PDB file of C-alpha atoms in Angstrom:
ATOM      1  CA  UNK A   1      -3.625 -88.680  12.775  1.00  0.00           C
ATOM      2  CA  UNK A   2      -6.352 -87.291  10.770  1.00  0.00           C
ATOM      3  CA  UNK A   3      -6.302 -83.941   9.248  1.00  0.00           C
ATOM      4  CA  UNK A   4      -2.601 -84.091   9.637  1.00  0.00           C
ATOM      5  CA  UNK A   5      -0.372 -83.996   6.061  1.00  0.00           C
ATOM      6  CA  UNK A   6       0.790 -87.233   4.471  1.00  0.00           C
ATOM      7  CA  UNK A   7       4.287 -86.622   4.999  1.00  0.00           C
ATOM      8  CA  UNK A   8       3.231 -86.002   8.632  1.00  0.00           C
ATOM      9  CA  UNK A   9       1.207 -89.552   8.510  1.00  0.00           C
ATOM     10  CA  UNK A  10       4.458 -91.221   6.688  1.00  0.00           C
ATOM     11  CA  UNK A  11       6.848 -90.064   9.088  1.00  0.00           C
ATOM     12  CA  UNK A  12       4.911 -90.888  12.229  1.00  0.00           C
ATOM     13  CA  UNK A  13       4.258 -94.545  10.647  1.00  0.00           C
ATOM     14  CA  UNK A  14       7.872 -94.974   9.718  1.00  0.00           C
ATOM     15  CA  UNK A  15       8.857 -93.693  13.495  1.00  0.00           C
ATOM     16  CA  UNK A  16       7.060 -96.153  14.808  1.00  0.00           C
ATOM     17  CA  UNK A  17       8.050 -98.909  12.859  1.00  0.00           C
ATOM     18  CA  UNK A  18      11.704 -97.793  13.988  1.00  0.00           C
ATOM     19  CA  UNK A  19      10.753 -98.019  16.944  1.00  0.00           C
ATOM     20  CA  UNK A  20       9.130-100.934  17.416  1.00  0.00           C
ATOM     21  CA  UNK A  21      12.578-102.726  15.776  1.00  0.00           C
ATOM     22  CA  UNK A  22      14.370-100.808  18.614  1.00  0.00           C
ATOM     23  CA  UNK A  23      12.200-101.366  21.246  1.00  0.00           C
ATOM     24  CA  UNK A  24      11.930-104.987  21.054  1.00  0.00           C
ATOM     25  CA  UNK A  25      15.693-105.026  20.298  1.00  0.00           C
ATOM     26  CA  UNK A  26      16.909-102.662  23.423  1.00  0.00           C
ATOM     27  CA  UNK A  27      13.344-102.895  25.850  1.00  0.00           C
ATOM     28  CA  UNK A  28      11.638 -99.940  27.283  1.00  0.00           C
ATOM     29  CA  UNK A  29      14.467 -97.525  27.505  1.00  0.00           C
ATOM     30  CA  UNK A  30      15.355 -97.845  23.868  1.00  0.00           C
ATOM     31  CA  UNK A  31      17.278 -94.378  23.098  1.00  0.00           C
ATOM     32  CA  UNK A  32      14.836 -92.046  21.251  1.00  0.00           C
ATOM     33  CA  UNK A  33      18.068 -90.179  19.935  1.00  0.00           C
ATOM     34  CA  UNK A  34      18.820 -93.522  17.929  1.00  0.00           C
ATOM     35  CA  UNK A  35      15.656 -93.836  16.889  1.00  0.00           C
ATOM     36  CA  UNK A  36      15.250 -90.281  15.702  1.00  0.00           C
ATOM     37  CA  UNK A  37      19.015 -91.233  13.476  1.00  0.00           C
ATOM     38  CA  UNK A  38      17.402 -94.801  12.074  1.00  0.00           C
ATOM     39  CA  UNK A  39      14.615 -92.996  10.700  1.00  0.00           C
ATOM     40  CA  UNK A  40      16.212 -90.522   9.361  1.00  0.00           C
ATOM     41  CA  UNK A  41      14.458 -87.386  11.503  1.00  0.00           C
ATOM     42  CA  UNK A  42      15.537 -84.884  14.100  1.00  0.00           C
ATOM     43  CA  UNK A  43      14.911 -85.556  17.868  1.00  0.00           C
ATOM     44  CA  UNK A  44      12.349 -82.956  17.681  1.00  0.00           C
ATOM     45  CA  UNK A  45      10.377 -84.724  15.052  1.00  0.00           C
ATOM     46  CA  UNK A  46      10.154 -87.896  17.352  1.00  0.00           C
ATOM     47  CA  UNK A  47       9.336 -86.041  20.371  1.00  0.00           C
ATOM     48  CA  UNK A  48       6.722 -84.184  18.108  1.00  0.00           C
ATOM     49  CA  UNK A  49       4.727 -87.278  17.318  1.00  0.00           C
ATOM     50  CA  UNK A  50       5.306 -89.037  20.906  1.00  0.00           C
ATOM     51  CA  UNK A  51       6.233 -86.130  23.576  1.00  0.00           C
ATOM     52  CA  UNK A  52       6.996 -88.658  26.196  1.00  0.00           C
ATOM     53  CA  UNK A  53       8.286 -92.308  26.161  1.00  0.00           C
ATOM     54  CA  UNK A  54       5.678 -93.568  27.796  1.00  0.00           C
ATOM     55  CA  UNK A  55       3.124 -92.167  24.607  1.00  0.00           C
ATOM     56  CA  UNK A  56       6.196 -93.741  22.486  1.00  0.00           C
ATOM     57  CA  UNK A  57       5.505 -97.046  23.879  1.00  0.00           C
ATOM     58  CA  UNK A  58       1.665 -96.896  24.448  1.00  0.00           C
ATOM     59  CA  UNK A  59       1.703 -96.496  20.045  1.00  0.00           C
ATOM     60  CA  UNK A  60       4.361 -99.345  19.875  1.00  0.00           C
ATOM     61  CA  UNK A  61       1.913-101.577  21.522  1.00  0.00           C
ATOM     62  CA  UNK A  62      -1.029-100.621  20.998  1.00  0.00           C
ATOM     63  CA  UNK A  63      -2.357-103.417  18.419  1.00  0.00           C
ATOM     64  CA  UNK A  64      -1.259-106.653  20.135  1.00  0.00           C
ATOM     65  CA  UNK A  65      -2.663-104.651  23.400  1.00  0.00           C
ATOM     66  CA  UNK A  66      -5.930-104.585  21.402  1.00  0.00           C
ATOM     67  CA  UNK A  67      -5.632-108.743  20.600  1.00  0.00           C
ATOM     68  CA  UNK A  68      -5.024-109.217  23.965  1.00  0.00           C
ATOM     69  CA  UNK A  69      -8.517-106.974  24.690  1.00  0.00           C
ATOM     70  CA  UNK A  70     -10.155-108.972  22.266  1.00  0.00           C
ATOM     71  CA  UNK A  71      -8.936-112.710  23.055  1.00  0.00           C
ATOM     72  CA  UNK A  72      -9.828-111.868  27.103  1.00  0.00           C
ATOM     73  CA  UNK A  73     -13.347-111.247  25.221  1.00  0.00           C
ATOM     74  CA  UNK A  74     -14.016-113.982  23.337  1.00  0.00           C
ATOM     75  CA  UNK A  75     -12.522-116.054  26.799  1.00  0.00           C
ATOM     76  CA  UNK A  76     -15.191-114.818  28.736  1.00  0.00           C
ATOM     77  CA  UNK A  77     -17.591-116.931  26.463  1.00  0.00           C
ATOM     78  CA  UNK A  78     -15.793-120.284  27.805  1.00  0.00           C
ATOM     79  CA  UNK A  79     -17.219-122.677  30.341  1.00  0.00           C
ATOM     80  CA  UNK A  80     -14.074-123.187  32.857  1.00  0.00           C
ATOM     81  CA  UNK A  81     -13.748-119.578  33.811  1.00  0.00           C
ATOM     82  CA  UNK A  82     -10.419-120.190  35.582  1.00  0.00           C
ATOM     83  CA  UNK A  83      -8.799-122.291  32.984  1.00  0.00           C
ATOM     84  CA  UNK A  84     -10.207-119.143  30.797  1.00  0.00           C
ATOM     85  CA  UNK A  85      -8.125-116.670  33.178  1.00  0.00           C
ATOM     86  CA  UNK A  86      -5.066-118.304  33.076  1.00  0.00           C
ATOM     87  CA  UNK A  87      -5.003-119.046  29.700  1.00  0.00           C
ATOM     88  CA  UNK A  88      -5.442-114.922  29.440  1.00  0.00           C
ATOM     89  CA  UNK A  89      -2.447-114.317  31.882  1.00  0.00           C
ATOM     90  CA  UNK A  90      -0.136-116.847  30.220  1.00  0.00           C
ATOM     91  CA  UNK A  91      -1.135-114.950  26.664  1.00  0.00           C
ATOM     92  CA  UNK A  92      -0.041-111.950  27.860  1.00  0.00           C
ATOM     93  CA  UNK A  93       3.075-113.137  29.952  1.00  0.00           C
ATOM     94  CA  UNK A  94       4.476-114.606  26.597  1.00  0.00           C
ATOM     95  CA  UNK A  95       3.634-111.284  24.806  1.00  0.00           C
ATOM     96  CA  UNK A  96       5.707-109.477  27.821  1.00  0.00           C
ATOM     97  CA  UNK A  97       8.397-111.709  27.265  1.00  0.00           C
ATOM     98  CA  UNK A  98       8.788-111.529  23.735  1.00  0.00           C
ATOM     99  CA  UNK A  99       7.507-107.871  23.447  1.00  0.00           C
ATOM    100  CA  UNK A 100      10.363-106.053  25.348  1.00  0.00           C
ATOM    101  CA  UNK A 101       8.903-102.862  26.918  1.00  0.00           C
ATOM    102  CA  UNK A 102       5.714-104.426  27.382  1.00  0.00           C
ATOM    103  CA  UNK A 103       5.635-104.804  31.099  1.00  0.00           C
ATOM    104  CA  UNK A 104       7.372-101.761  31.379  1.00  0.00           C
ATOM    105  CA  UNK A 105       4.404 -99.743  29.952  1.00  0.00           C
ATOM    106  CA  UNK A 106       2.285-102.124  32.402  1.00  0.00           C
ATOM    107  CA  UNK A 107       4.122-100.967  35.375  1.00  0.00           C
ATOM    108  CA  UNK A 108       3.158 -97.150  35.019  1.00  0.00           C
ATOM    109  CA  UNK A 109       1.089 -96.248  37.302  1.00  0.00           C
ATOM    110  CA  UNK A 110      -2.385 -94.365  35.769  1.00  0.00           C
ATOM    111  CA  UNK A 111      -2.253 -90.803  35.588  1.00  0.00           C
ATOM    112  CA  UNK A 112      -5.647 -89.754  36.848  1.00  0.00           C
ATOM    113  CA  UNK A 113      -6.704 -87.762  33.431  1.00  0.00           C
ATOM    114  CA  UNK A 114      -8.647 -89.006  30.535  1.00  0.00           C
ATOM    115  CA  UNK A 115      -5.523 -90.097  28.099  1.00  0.00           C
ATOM    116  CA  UNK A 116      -4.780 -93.134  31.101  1.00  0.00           C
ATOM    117  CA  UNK A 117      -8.315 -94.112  30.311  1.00  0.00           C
ATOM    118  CA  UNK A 118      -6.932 -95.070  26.910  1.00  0.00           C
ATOM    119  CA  UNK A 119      -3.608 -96.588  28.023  1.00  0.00           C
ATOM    120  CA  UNK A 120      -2.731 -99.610  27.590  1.00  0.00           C
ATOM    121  CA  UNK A 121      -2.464-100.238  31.184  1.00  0.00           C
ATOM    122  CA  UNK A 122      -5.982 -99.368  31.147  1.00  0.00           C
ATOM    123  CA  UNK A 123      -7.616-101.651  28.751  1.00  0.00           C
ATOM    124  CA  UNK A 124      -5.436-104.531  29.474  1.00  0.00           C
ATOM    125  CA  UNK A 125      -6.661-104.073  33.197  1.00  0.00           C
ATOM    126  CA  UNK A 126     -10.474-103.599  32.312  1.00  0.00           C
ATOM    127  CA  UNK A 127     -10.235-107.107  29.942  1.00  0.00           C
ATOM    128  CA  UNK A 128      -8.669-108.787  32.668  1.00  0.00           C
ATOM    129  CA  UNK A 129     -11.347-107.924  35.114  1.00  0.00           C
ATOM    130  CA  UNK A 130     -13.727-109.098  33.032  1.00  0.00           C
ATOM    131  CA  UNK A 131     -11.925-112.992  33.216  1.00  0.00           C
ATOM    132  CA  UNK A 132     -11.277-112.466  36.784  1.00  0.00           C
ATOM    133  CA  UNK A 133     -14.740-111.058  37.336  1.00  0.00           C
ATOM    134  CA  UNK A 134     -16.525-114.506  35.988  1.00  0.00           C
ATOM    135  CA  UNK A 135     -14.026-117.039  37.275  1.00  0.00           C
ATOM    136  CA  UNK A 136     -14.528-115.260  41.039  1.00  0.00           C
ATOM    137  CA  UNK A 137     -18.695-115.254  40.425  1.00  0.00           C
ATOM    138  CA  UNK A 138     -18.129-118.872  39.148  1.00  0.00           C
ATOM    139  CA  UNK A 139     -16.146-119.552  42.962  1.00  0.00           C
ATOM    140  CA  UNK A 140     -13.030-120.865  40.376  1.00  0.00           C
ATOM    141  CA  UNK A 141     -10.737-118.329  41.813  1.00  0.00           C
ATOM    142  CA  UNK A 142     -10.175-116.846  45.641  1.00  0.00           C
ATOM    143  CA  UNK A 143     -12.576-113.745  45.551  1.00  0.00           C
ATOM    144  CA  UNK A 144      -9.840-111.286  47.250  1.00  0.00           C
ATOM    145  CA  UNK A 145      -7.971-111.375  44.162  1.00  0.00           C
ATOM    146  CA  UNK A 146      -7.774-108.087  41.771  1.00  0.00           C
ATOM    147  CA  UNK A 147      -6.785-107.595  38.499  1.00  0.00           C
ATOM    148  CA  UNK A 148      -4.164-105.303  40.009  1.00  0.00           C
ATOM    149  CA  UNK A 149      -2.716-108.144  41.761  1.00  0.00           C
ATOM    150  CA  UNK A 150      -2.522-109.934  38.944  1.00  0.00           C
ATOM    151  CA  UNK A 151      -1.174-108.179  36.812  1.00  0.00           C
ATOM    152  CA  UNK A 152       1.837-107.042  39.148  1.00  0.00           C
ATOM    153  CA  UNK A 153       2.450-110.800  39.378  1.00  0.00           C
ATOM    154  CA  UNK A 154       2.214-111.016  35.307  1.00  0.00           C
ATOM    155  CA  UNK A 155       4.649-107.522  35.095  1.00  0.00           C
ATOM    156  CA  UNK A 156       6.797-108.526  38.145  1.00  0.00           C
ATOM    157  CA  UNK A 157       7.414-112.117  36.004  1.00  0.00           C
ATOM    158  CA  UNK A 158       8.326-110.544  33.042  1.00  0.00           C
ATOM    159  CA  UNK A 159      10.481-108.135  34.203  1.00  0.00           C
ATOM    160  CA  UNK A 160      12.190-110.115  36.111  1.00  0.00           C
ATOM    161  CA  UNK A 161      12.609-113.353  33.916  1.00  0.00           C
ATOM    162  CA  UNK A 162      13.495-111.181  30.473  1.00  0.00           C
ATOM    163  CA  UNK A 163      17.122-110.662  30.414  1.00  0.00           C
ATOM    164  CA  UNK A 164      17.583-114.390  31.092  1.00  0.00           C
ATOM    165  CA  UNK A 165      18.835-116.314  28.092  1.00  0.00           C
ATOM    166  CA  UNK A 166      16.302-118.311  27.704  1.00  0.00           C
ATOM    167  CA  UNK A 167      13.723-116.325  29.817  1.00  0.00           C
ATOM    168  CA  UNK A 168      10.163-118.659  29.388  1.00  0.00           C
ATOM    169  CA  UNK A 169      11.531-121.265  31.570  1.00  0.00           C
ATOM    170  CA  UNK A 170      12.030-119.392  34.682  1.00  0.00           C
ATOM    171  CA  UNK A 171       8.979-117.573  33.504  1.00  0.00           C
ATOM    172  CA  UNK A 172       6.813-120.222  33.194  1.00  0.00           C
ATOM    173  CA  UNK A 173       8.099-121.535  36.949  1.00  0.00           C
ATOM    174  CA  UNK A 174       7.151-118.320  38.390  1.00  0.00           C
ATOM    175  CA  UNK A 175       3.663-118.635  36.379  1.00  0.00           C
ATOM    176  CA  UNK A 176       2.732-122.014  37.822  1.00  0.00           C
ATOM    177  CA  UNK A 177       3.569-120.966  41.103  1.00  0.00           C
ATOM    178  CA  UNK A 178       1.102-117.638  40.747  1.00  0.00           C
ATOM    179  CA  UNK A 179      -1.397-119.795  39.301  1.00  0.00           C
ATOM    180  CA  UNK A 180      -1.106-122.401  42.244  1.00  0.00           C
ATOM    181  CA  UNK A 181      -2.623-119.640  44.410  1.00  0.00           C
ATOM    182  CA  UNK A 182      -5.554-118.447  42.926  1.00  0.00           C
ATOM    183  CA  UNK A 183      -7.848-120.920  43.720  1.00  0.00           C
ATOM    184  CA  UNK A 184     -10.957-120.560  45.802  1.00  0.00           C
ATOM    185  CA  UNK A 185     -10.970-122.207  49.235  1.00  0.00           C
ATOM    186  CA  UNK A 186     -11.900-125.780  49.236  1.00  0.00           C
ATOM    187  CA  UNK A 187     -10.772-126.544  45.233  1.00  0.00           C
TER     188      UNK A 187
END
C-alpha cells in the first residue's frame, strides 16, 4: 500500500472492511459485485485492489491469521506439548467457525510461487508445525502425523459443521474424535 494515493489507501481499507461484513455474513463465495455496490465502487475498483478472490480473502484474514501465528508461538514455550497442540487446533477451529471463509482460504492448495509463501495457508501451516514438531520430539503425539493432516481434519470440520445452526457442537464432536487419535503408541 505504500506509495499508493490516500484515496487509493481509503478505498482499499473501506473495501475490505465491506468485505469482511460480507464475508463473514455470506462465507467464502461472498459476491464481489455486492461488495463493489456496499462500498460504493465499480467492480473494477475491487478487482483492482484484490484481482482474485482468493487475494480478497487472504487480506480479509490476514490479522487474526497473524494471532493465530503468534499464539502457536508463545504455545511452543509450554510444558505439555500436546495439550499445547490441541489447544492451537481448537483456537483455530473456533476462528473457522466463526470466521466464515476461513477454511475455505485453508483449503487452497499452494501455488508453487513466492506470493503462497505469504498465504495464509502458508503461515498457519509453518506455526502449526512448529506445535506438532515439539509435541512429536516430546513422543506426546504419533510421529506419522503432519501438519497437512491436521489441518485437513481442522478445514474438513469446519466446513462441514458451519452451516449447522448451532455449528460448535457437532464441531467440537468431530474435534474430540480427531484429537482421540493423535496420540503416540503406548499413551
Amino acid at each position: 500500500m505504500t506509495g499508493q494515493r490516500s484515496d487509493a489507501r481509503r478505498n482499499y481499507a473501506h473495501i475490505l472492511a465491506v468485505a469482511e461484513a460480507e464475508v463473514a455474513a455470506q462465507g467464502a463465495h461472498a459476491s464481489l459485485e455486492r461488495i463493489a455496490r456496499i462500498a460504493g465502487v465499480g467492480s473494477a475498483t475491487v478487482r483492482r485492489h484484490f484481482p482474485t478472490r482468493k487475494a480478497l480473502l487472504e487480506a480479509v484474514f490476514e490479522q487474526r491469521v497473524h494471532a493465530l501465528c503468534d499464539r502457536a508461538r508463545t504455545l511452543c514455550g509450554e510444558r505439555d506439548s500436546r495439550a499445547a497442540l490441541v489447544e492451537w487446533l481448537r483456537e483455530l477451529l473456533a476462528y473457522s467457525l466463526a470466521a466464515r471463509g476461513l477454511a475455505d482460504v485453508l483449503s487452497y492448495q499452494p501455488l508453487e510461487d513466492e506470493a503462497a509463501q505469504e498465504s495464509c495457508a502458508a503461515a498457519i501451516g509453518a506455526a502449526g508445525a512448529l506445535l506438532l514438531r515439539k509435541a512429536i520430539d516430546d513422543h506426546a503425539v504419533r510421529a506419522d502425523v503432519t501438519i497437512d493432516d491436521l489441518l485437513v481434519l481442522i478445514v474438513g470440520i469446519a466446513l462441514a459443521t458451519e452451516n449447522h445452526t448451532v455449528p460448535a457442537a457437532p464441531a467440537d464432536r468431530a474435534f474430540q474424535l480427531v484429537v482421540a487419535g493423535l496420540g503416540a503408541p503406548g499413551t
